[in-house]
PDB file of C-alpha atoms and ligand atoms in Angstrom:
ATOM      1  CA  MET A   1       4.634   1.644 -24.066  1.00  0.00           C
ATOM      2  CA  MET A   2       1.546   2.405 -21.953  1.00  0.00           C
ATOM      3  CA  ARG A   3       3.394   1.856 -18.665  1.00  0.00           C
ATOM      4  CA  GLN A   4       6.054   4.335 -19.696  1.00  0.00           C
ATOM      5  CA  THR A   5       3.382   6.934 -20.540  1.00  0.00           C
ATOM      6  CA  LEU A   6       1.733   6.411 -17.162  1.00  0.00           C
ATOM      7  CA  VAL A   7       5.070   6.868 -15.410  1.00  0.00           C
ATOM      8  CA  GLU A   8       5.713  10.125 -17.305  1.00  0.00           C
ATOM      9  CA  GLU A   9       2.311  11.390 -16.081  1.00  0.00           C
ATOM     10  CA  LEU A  10       3.215  10.406 -12.503  1.00  0.00           C
ATOM     11  CA  ARG A  11       6.516  12.245 -12.825  1.00  0.00           C
ATOM     12  CA  LYS A  12       4.654  15.400 -13.905  1.00  0.00           C
ATOM     13  CA  ARG A  13       2.426  15.048 -10.822  1.00  0.00           C
ATOM     14  CA  GLY A  14       5.437  15.063  -8.490  1.00  0.00           C
ATOM     15  CA  ILE A  15       6.574  11.447  -8.214  1.00  0.00           C
ATOM     16  CA  HIS A  16      10.347  11.797  -8.415  1.00  0.00           C
ATOM     17  CA  ASP A  17      11.696   8.656  -6.695  1.00  0.00           C
ATOM     18  CA  ASP A  18      13.257   6.769  -9.612  1.00  0.00           C
ATOM     19  CA  ARG A  19      13.103   3.446  -7.750  1.00  0.00           C
ATOM     20  CA  VAL A  20       9.327   3.791  -7.402  1.00  0.00           C
ATOM     21  CA  LEU A  21       8.953   4.781 -11.061  1.00  0.00           C
ATOM     22  CA  GLU A  22      11.235   1.954 -12.239  1.00  0.00           C
ATOM     23  CA  ALA A  23       9.157  -0.572 -10.278  1.00  0.00           C
ATOM     24  CA  MET A  24       5.998   0.839 -11.861  1.00  0.00           C
ATOM     25  CA  VAL A  25       7.481   0.390 -15.323  1.00  0.00           C
ATOM     26  CA  ALA A  26       8.464  -3.183 -14.443  1.00  0.00           C
ATOM     27  CA  ILE A  27       5.181  -4.392 -12.909  1.00  0.00           C
ATOM     28  CA  PRO A  28       2.310  -5.206 -15.305  1.00  0.00           C
ATOM     29  CA  ARG A  29      -0.746  -3.626 -13.638  1.00  0.00           C
ATOM     30  CA  ASP A  30      -2.976  -5.415 -16.173  1.00  0.00           C
ATOM     31  CA  LYS A  31      -2.128  -8.736 -14.448  1.00  0.00           C
ATOM     32  CA  PHE A  32      -3.829  -7.443 -11.260  1.00  0.00           C
ATOM     33  CA  LEU A  33      -7.194  -6.791 -12.927  1.00  0.00           C
ATOM     34  CA  ASP A  34     -10.205  -8.802 -14.036  1.00  0.00           C
ATOM     35  CA  PRO A  35     -10.470  -9.150 -17.853  1.00  0.00           C
ATOM     36  CA  THR A  36     -13.271  -6.529 -17.901  1.00  0.00           C
ATOM     37  CA  PHE A  37     -10.879  -3.809 -16.781  1.00  0.00           C
ATOM     38  CA  VAL A  38      -7.629  -4.863 -18.447  1.00  0.00           C
ATOM     39  CA  LEU A  39      -7.883  -2.236 -21.179  1.00  0.00           C
ATOM     40  CA  ARG A  40      -7.990   0.443 -18.499  1.00  0.00           C
ATOM     41  CA  ALA A  41      -4.953  -0.880 -16.611  1.00  0.00           C
ATOM     42  CA  TYR A  42      -2.719   2.076 -17.469  1.00  0.00           C
ATOM     43  CA  GLU A  43      -5.262   4.796 -16.789  1.00  0.00           C
ATOM     44  CA  ASP A  44      -4.460   6.687 -13.626  1.00  0.00           C
ATOM     45  CA  SER A  45      -7.620   5.533 -11.874  1.00  0.00           C
ATOM     46  CA  ALA A  46      -8.781   3.163  -9.138  1.00  0.00           C
ATOM     47  CA  LEU A  47     -10.713   0.160 -10.519  1.00  0.00           C
ATOM     48  CA  PRO A  48     -12.992  -2.513  -8.977  1.00  0.00           C
ATOM     49  CA  ILE A  49     -11.389  -5.803  -7.894  1.00  0.00           C
ATOM     50  CA  GLY A  50     -14.463  -7.480  -6.335  1.00  0.00           C
ATOM     51  CA  GLU A  51     -15.873  -7.592  -2.776  1.00  0.00           C
ATOM     52  CA  GLY A  52     -16.662  -3.870  -3.162  1.00  0.00           C
ATOM     53  CA  GLN A  53     -12.933  -3.080  -3.071  1.00  0.00           C
ATOM     54  CA  THR A  54     -10.571  -1.342  -5.481  1.00  0.00           C
ATOM     55  CA  ILE A  55      -7.031  -1.500  -6.811  1.00  0.00           C
ATOM     56  CA  SER A  56      -5.637   1.907  -5.834  1.00  0.00           C
ATOM     57  CA  GLN A  57      -4.987   4.580  -8.443  1.00  0.00           C
ATOM     58  CA  PRO A  58      -1.362   4.329  -9.673  1.00  0.00           C
ATOM     59  CA  TYR A  59      -0.687   7.884  -8.430  1.00  0.00           C
ATOM     60  CA  THR A  60      -1.832   6.881  -4.928  1.00  0.00           C
ATOM     61  CA  VAL A  61       0.360   3.764  -4.928  1.00  0.00           C
ATOM     62  CA  ALA A  62       3.349   5.836  -6.095  1.00  0.00           C
ATOM     63  CA  TYR A  63       2.618   8.624  -3.599  1.00  0.00           C
ATOM     64  CA  GLN A  64       2.349   6.306  -0.577  1.00  0.00           C
ATOM     65  CA  THR A  65       5.445   4.359  -1.611  1.00  0.00           C
ATOM     66  CA  GLN A  66       7.543   7.477  -2.252  1.00  0.00           C
ATOM     67  CA  THR A  67       6.440   9.065   1.039  1.00  0.00           C
ATOM     68  CA  LEU A  68       7.944   6.148   2.989  1.00  0.00           C
ATOM     69  CA  ARG A  69      11.521   6.906   1.741  1.00  0.00           C
ATOM     70  CA  LEU A  70      12.252   3.181   1.614  1.00  0.00           C
ATOM     71  CA  GLN A  71      15.686   1.610   1.509  1.00  0.00           C
ATOM     72  CA  PRO A  72      16.215  -1.844  -0.089  1.00  0.00           C
ATOM     73  CA  GLY A  73      15.863  -4.703   2.383  1.00  0.00           C
ATOM     74  CA  GLU A  74      13.623  -2.799   4.792  1.00  0.00           C
ATOM     75  CA  LYS A  75      10.812  -4.637   6.535  1.00  0.00           C
ATOM     76  CA  VAL A  76       7.457  -3.301   5.379  1.00  0.00           C
ATOM     77  CA  LEU A  77       3.967  -4.094   6.657  1.00  0.00           C
ATOM     78  CA  GLU A  78       1.132  -3.460   4.204  1.00  0.00           C
ATOM     79  CA  ILE A  79      -2.426  -3.281   5.507  1.00  0.00           C
ATOM     80  CA  GLY A  80      -4.902  -4.029   2.691  1.00  0.00           C
ATOM     81  CA  THR A  81      -3.301  -6.322   0.103  1.00  0.00           C
ATOM     82  CA  GLY A  82      -6.267  -5.861  -2.257  1.00  0.00           C
ATOM     83  CA  SER A  83      -5.160  -6.897  -5.735  1.00  0.00           C
ATOM     84  CA  GLY A  84      -1.522  -7.301  -4.663  1.00  0.00           C
ATOM     85  CA  TYR A  85      -0.344  -4.530  -7.023  1.00  0.00           C
ATOM     86  CA  GLN A  86       1.308  -2.339  -4.384  1.00  0.00           C
ATOM     87  CA  THR A  87       2.749  -5.471  -2.768  1.00  0.00           C
ATOM     88  CA  ALA A  88       4.437  -6.265  -6.094  1.00  0.00           C
ATOM     89  CA  ILE A  89       5.795  -2.715  -6.401  1.00  0.00           C
ATOM     90  CA  LEU A  90       7.278  -2.942  -2.891  1.00  0.00           C
ATOM     91  CA  ALA A  91       8.705  -6.411  -3.530  1.00  0.00           C
ATOM     92  CA  LYS A  92      10.220  -5.243  -6.831  1.00  0.00           C
ATOM     93  CA  MET A  93      11.926  -2.423  -4.896  1.00  0.00           C
ATOM     94  CA  GLY A  94      13.629  -5.061  -2.745  1.00  0.00           C
ATOM     95  CA  MET A  95      11.565  -4.771   0.439  1.00  0.00           C
ATOM     96  CA  ARG A  96      10.750  -7.610   2.828  1.00  0.00           C
ATOM     97  CA  ILE A  97       6.962  -7.569   2.709  1.00  0.00           C
ATOM     98  CA  PHE A  98       4.344  -8.646   5.214  1.00  0.00           C
ATOM     99  CA  THR A  99       0.819  -7.992   3.946  1.00  0.00           C
ATOM    100  CA  ILE A 100      -2.646  -8.475   5.466  1.00  0.00           C
ATOM    101  CA  GLU A 101      -6.040  -8.499   3.730  1.00  0.00           C
ATOM    102  CA  ARG A 102      -9.412  -8.973   5.439  1.00  0.00           C
ATOM    103  CA  HIS A 103     -11.107 -10.539   2.363  1.00  0.00           C
ATOM    104  CA  VAL A 104      -9.816 -14.111   1.979  1.00  0.00           C
ATOM    105  CA  GLU A 105     -10.895 -14.330  -1.692  1.00  0.00           C
ATOM    106  CA  LEU A 106      -8.958 -11.165  -2.573  1.00  0.00           C
ATOM    107  CA  LEU A 107      -5.909 -12.396  -0.686  1.00  0.00           C
ATOM    108  CA  GLU A 108      -5.951 -15.737  -2.498  1.00  0.00           C
ATOM    109  CA  ALA A 109      -6.193 -14.033  -5.893  1.00  0.00           C
ATOM    110  CA  ALA A 110      -3.370 -11.642  -4.944  1.00  0.00           C
ATOM    111  CA  ARG A 111      -1.160 -14.538  -3.777  1.00  0.00           C
ATOM    112  CA  LYS A 112      -1.615 -16.318  -7.127  1.00  0.00           C
ATOM    113  CA  ARG A 113      -0.674 -13.174  -9.065  1.00  0.00           C
ATOM    114  CA  LEU A 114       2.398 -12.544  -6.911  1.00  0.00           C
ATOM    115  CA  GLU A 115       3.546 -16.166  -7.286  1.00  0.00           C
ATOM    116  CA  ALA A 116       3.001 -16.024 -11.059  1.00  0.00           C
ATOM    117  CA  LEU A 117       5.202 -12.923 -11.253  1.00  0.00           C
ATOM    118  CA  GLY A 118       7.947 -14.643  -9.221  1.00  0.00           C
ATOM    119  CA  PHE A 119       7.472 -12.856  -5.881  1.00  0.00           C
ATOM    120  CA  HIS A 120       7.825 -15.944  -3.711  1.00  0.00           C
ATOM    121  CA  LYS A 121       9.064 -14.243  -0.535  1.00  0.00           C
ATOM    122  CA  VAL A 122       6.003 -12.126   0.272  1.00  0.00           C
ATOM    123  CA  ILE A 123       4.516 -13.161   3.643  1.00  0.00           C
ATOM    124  CA  SER A 124       0.759 -12.710   3.790  1.00  0.00           C
ATOM    125  CA  ARG A 125      -2.268 -13.528   5.892  1.00  0.00           C
ATOM    126  CA  ALA A 126      -6.000 -12.980   5.929  1.00  0.00           C
ATOM    127  CA  GLY A 127      -7.369 -11.001   8.869  1.00  0.00           C
ATOM    128  CA  ASP A 128      -7.789  -7.636  10.516  1.00  0.00           C
ATOM    129  CA  GLY A 129      -4.694  -5.580   9.745  1.00  0.00           C
ATOM    130  CA  SER A 130      -5.785  -2.646  11.914  1.00  0.00           C
ATOM    131  CA  ARG A 131      -4.082  -4.518  14.769  1.00  0.00           C
ATOM    132  CA  GLY A 132      -0.932  -5.061  12.750  1.00  0.00           C
ATOM    133  CA  TRP A 133       1.169  -8.218  12.880  1.00  0.00           C
ATOM    134  CA  PRO A 134       2.928  -8.178  16.301  1.00  0.00           C
ATOM    135  CA  GLU A 135       4.753 -11.476  15.706  1.00  0.00           C
ATOM    136  CA  PHE A 136       6.867  -9.832  12.982  1.00  0.00           C
ATOM    137  CA  ALA A 137       7.227  -6.338  14.527  1.00  0.00           C
ATOM    138  CA  PRO A 138       9.047  -3.987  14.525  1.00  0.00           C
ATOM    139  CA  PHE A 139       8.607  -2.730  10.959  1.00  0.00           C
ATOM    140  CA  ASP A 140      10.743  -0.082   9.261  1.00  0.00           C
ATOM    141  CA  ALA A 141       7.659   1.063   7.407  1.00  0.00           C
ATOM    142  CA  ILE A 142       3.895   0.511   7.435  1.00  0.00           C
ATOM    143  CA  VAL A 143       1.607   1.374   4.536  1.00  0.00           C
ATOM    144  CA  VAL A 144      -2.125   1.470   5.210  1.00  0.00           C
ATOM    145  CA  THR A 145      -4.076   1.310   1.950  1.00  0.00           C
ATOM    146  CA  ALA A 146      -7.553   1.881   3.446  1.00  0.00           C
ATOM    147  CA  GLY A 147      -8.974   4.963   5.186  1.00  0.00           C
ATOM    148  CA  ALA A 148      -8.939   4.918   9.010  1.00  0.00           C
ATOM    149  CA  PRO A 149     -10.896   7.056  11.500  1.00  0.00           C
ATOM    150  CA  ASP A 150      -7.731   7.504  13.574  1.00  0.00           C
ATOM    151  CA  VAL A 151      -4.170   6.155  13.804  1.00  0.00           C
ATOM    152  CA  PRO A 152      -4.371   2.582  15.180  1.00  0.00           C
ATOM    153  CA  GLU A 153      -2.283   2.433  18.351  1.00  0.00           C
ATOM    154  CA  SER A 154      -1.268  -1.153  17.597  1.00  0.00           C
ATOM    155  CA  LEU A 155       0.383   0.055  14.399  1.00  0.00           C
ATOM    156  CA  THR A 156       2.388   2.863  16.028  1.00  0.00           C
ATOM    157  CA  LYS A 157       3.584   0.335  18.638  1.00  0.00           C
ATOM    158  CA  GLN A 158       4.811  -1.950  15.835  1.00  0.00           C
ATOM    159  CA  LEU A 159       6.823   0.778  14.103  1.00  0.00           C
ATOM    160  CA  SER A 160      10.576   0.590  14.551  1.00  0.00           C
ATOM    161  CA  PRO A 161      11.675   3.033  17.292  1.00  0.00           C
ATOM    162  CA  ASN A 162      14.694   3.826  15.087  1.00  0.00           C
ATOM    163  CA  GLY A 163      12.990   6.041  12.522  1.00  0.00           C
ATOM    164  CA  GLY A 164      10.010   3.831  11.594  1.00  0.00           C
ATOM    165  CA  ARG A 165       7.601   5.497   9.127  1.00  0.00           C
ATOM    166  CA  MET A 166       3.909   4.909   8.534  1.00  0.00           C
ATOM    167  CA  VAL A 167       1.788   6.370   5.758  1.00  0.00           C
ATOM    168  CA  ILE A 168      -1.926   6.280   6.521  1.00  0.00           C
ATOM    169  CA  PRO A 169      -5.077   8.030   5.258  1.00  0.00           C
ATOM    170  CA  ILE A 170      -7.138   9.401   8.172  1.00  0.00           C
ATOM    171  CA  GLY A 171     -10.574  10.989   8.026  1.00  0.00           C
ATOM    172  CA  SER A 172     -14.210  10.162   7.271  1.00  0.00           C
ATOM    173  CA  GLN A 173     -15.393   7.152   5.253  1.00  0.00           C
ATOM    174  CA  GLN A 174     -15.677   9.419   2.176  1.00  0.00           C
ATOM    175  CA  LYS A 175     -12.516  11.527   2.333  1.00  0.00           C
ATOM    176  CA  GLN A 176      -9.192  11.333   4.161  1.00  0.00           C
ATOM    177  CA  THR A 177      -5.947  13.235   4.617  1.00  0.00           C
ATOM    178  CA  MET A 178      -2.718  11.307   4.190  1.00  0.00           C
ATOM    179  CA  TYR A 179      -0.413  11.402   7.210  1.00  0.00           C
ATOM    180  CA  LEU A 180       3.212  10.452   7.570  1.00  0.00           C
ATOM    181  CA  ILE A 181       3.832   9.225  11.112  1.00  0.00           C
ATOM    182  CA  GLU A 182       7.441   8.820  12.251  1.00  0.00           C
ATOM    183  CA  ARG A 183       8.695   7.133  15.376  1.00  0.00           C
ATOM    184  CA  ASN A 184      11.958   7.890  17.165  1.00  0.00           C
ATOM    185  CA  GLY A 185      12.234   6.131  20.506  1.00  0.00           C
ATOM    186  CA  GLU A 186       8.875   6.690  22.169  1.00  0.00           C
ATOM    187  CA  LYS A 187       8.377   9.986  20.309  1.00  0.00           C
ATOM    188  CA  LEU A 188       5.855  10.068  17.459  1.00  0.00           C
ATOM    189  CA  SER A 189       5.596  12.901  14.961  1.00  0.00           C
ATOM    190  CA  ALA A 190       2.799  13.356  12.424  1.00  0.00           C
ATOM    191  CA  LYS A 191       2.957  15.274   9.170  1.00  0.00           C
ATOM    192  CA  GLU A 192      -0.240  16.152   7.336  1.00  0.00           C
ATOM    193  CA  LEU A 193       0.004  15.617   3.571  1.00  0.00           C
ATOM    194  CA  ALA A 194      -2.589  15.701   0.749  1.00  0.00           C
ATOM    195  CA  ASP A 195      -6.273  14.643   0.544  1.00  0.00           C
ATOM    196  CA  PHE A 196      -7.329  11.270  -0.883  1.00  0.00           C
ATOM    197  CA  ALA A 197     -10.396   8.990  -1.002  1.00  0.00           C
ATOM    198  CA  PHE A 198      -9.899   5.366   0.074  1.00  0.00           C
ATOM    199  CA  VAL A 199     -12.204   2.470   0.884  1.00  0.00           C
ATOM    200  CA  PRO A 200     -12.618   2.183   4.688  1.00  0.00           C
ATOM    201  CA  LEU A 201     -10.251   0.301   7.000  1.00  0.00           C
ATOM    202  CA  ILE A 202     -12.653  -2.072   8.706  1.00  0.00           C
ATOM    203  CA  GLY A 203     -11.551  -3.667  11.943  1.00  0.00           C
ATOM    204  CA  LYS A 204     -11.006  -3.465  15.671  1.00  0.00           C
ATOM    205  CA  GLU A 205      -8.896  -0.272  15.342  1.00  0.00           C
ATOM    206  CA  GLY A 206     -10.641   0.992  12.214  1.00  0.00           C
ATOM    207  CA  TRP A 207     -14.316   1.392  11.295  1.00  0.00           C
ATOM    208  CA  SER A 208     -16.776  -1.133  12.734  1.00  0.00           C
TER     209      SER A 208
HETATM  210  N1  SAM B 301      -2.846  -1.533  -2.466  1.00  0.00           N
HETATM  211  C1  SAM B 301      -4.040  -2.255  -2.813  1.00  0.00           C
HETATM  212  C2  SAM B 301      -4.138  -2.408  -4.321  1.00  0.00           C
HETATM  213  O1  SAM B 301      -3.524  -1.607  -5.040  1.00  0.00           O
HETATM  214  O2  SAM B 301      -4.827  -3.303  -4.787  1.00  0.00           O
HETATM  215  C3  SAM B 301      -5.187  -1.445  -2.263  1.00  0.00           C
HETATM  216  C4  SAM B 301      -6.438  -2.180  -2.081  1.00  0.00           C
HETATM  217  S1  SAM B 301      -7.877  -1.346  -1.483  1.00  0.00           S
HETATM  218  C5  SAM B 301      -7.699   0.356  -1.783  1.00  0.00           C
HETATM  219  C6  SAM B 301      -7.755  -1.518   0.295  1.00  0.00           C
HETATM  220  C7  SAM B 301      -7.895  -2.920   0.794  1.00  0.00           C
HETATM  221  O3  SAM B 301      -7.878  -2.867   2.229  1.00  0.00           O
HETATM  222  C8  SAM B 301      -9.182  -3.640   0.421  1.00  0.00           C
HETATM  223  O4  SAM B 301      -8.871  -4.808  -0.281  1.00  0.00           O
HETATM  224  C9  SAM B 301      -9.836  -3.967   1.771  1.00  0.00           C
HETATM  225  O5  SAM B 301     -10.519  -5.200   1.787  1.00  0.00           O
HETATM  226  C10 SAM B 301      -8.646  -3.957   2.704  1.00  0.00           C
HETATM  227  N2  SAM B 301      -8.954  -3.750   4.119  1.00  0.00           N
HETATM  228  C11 SAM B 301      -9.854  -2.922   4.696  1.00  0.00           C
HETATM  229  N3  SAM B 301      -9.801  -3.010   6.033  1.00  0.00           N
HETATM  230  C12 SAM B 301      -8.824  -3.922   6.313  1.00  0.00           C
HETATM  231  C13 SAM B 301      -8.280  -4.454   7.513  1.00  0.00           C
HETATM  232  N4  SAM B 301      -8.709  -4.070   8.743  1.00  0.00           N
HETATM  233  N5  SAM B 301      -7.297  -5.362   7.421  1.00  0.00           N
HETATM  234  C14 SAM B 301      -6.819  -5.774   6.224  1.00  0.00           C
HETATM  235  N6  SAM B 301      -7.296  -5.324   5.046  1.00  0.00           N
HETATM  236  C15 SAM B 301      -8.274  -4.391   5.086  1.00  0.00           C
END
C-alpha cells in the first residue's frame, strides 16, 4: 500500500512515534487534494491546494506532530488549517483540536473533508491565527504550519503554563528554522531544531 511505503520512508528519516505513523497510515492524504494532484498524494512533497497555499510535505506534518510529544485528549491549537490534513492526523491521534485558517475557501473545503472522514469534533474558524484563540486558551500544544518572522506573543500567552509546547517555523519568508517553545509557569524555553520552508504566516503577529 502506498501509505505504508510513505510511512516506511518517514521512519527511515527519523519519525519514530508510532502513534504519528499509525495516524498517517489511517488518513487518506489523497482525499485532501484536488483531482490534478491525487496521483502524487503519497509522494513526500508539498502540493498546491489553491489560494497560493500548500498541503505540507508528509515529513513536515510528521515532524511537527512528533515534536509536540502529544498525549491523547490534549487540547491542541493549529494555526493554518490549509487542506485539513494535519488536522485529521491530530484528530485521529485523539486530540481536541481547535484550528484557524485565514482563507475562508480553504477552511470550508477542509471542513467538508473532515466531516466526510467522520471528524465531527474539530472546532474551526476563519481568521488571523497569529493572535491565537484566547477564548479557548490555555492549550497543551500549538502547531503553527506557516513561517513566522518571530514568535507571536499572543501564542506564548495561550500556552498552558504546565508544560505547554509550541512548534513553530521562524525565519525569513523563504526559509525558516523550526523551534520548540515550552512554557513552565512564566518561564519560556526555546529549542532550535531543523530548517524548513513554509508559506508565510500572514497576520497581526506575523508578516504584513
Ligand atoms: N497543515 C496544513 C496542511 O497540511 O494542509 C498546512 C497548510 S499551509 C503550509 C499553511 C496555511 O497557513 C495556509 O493555508 C495559509 O493560508 C495559512 N495561514 C497563513 N497565515 C495564517 C494566519 N495568520 N492565520 C491562519 N492561517 C494562516
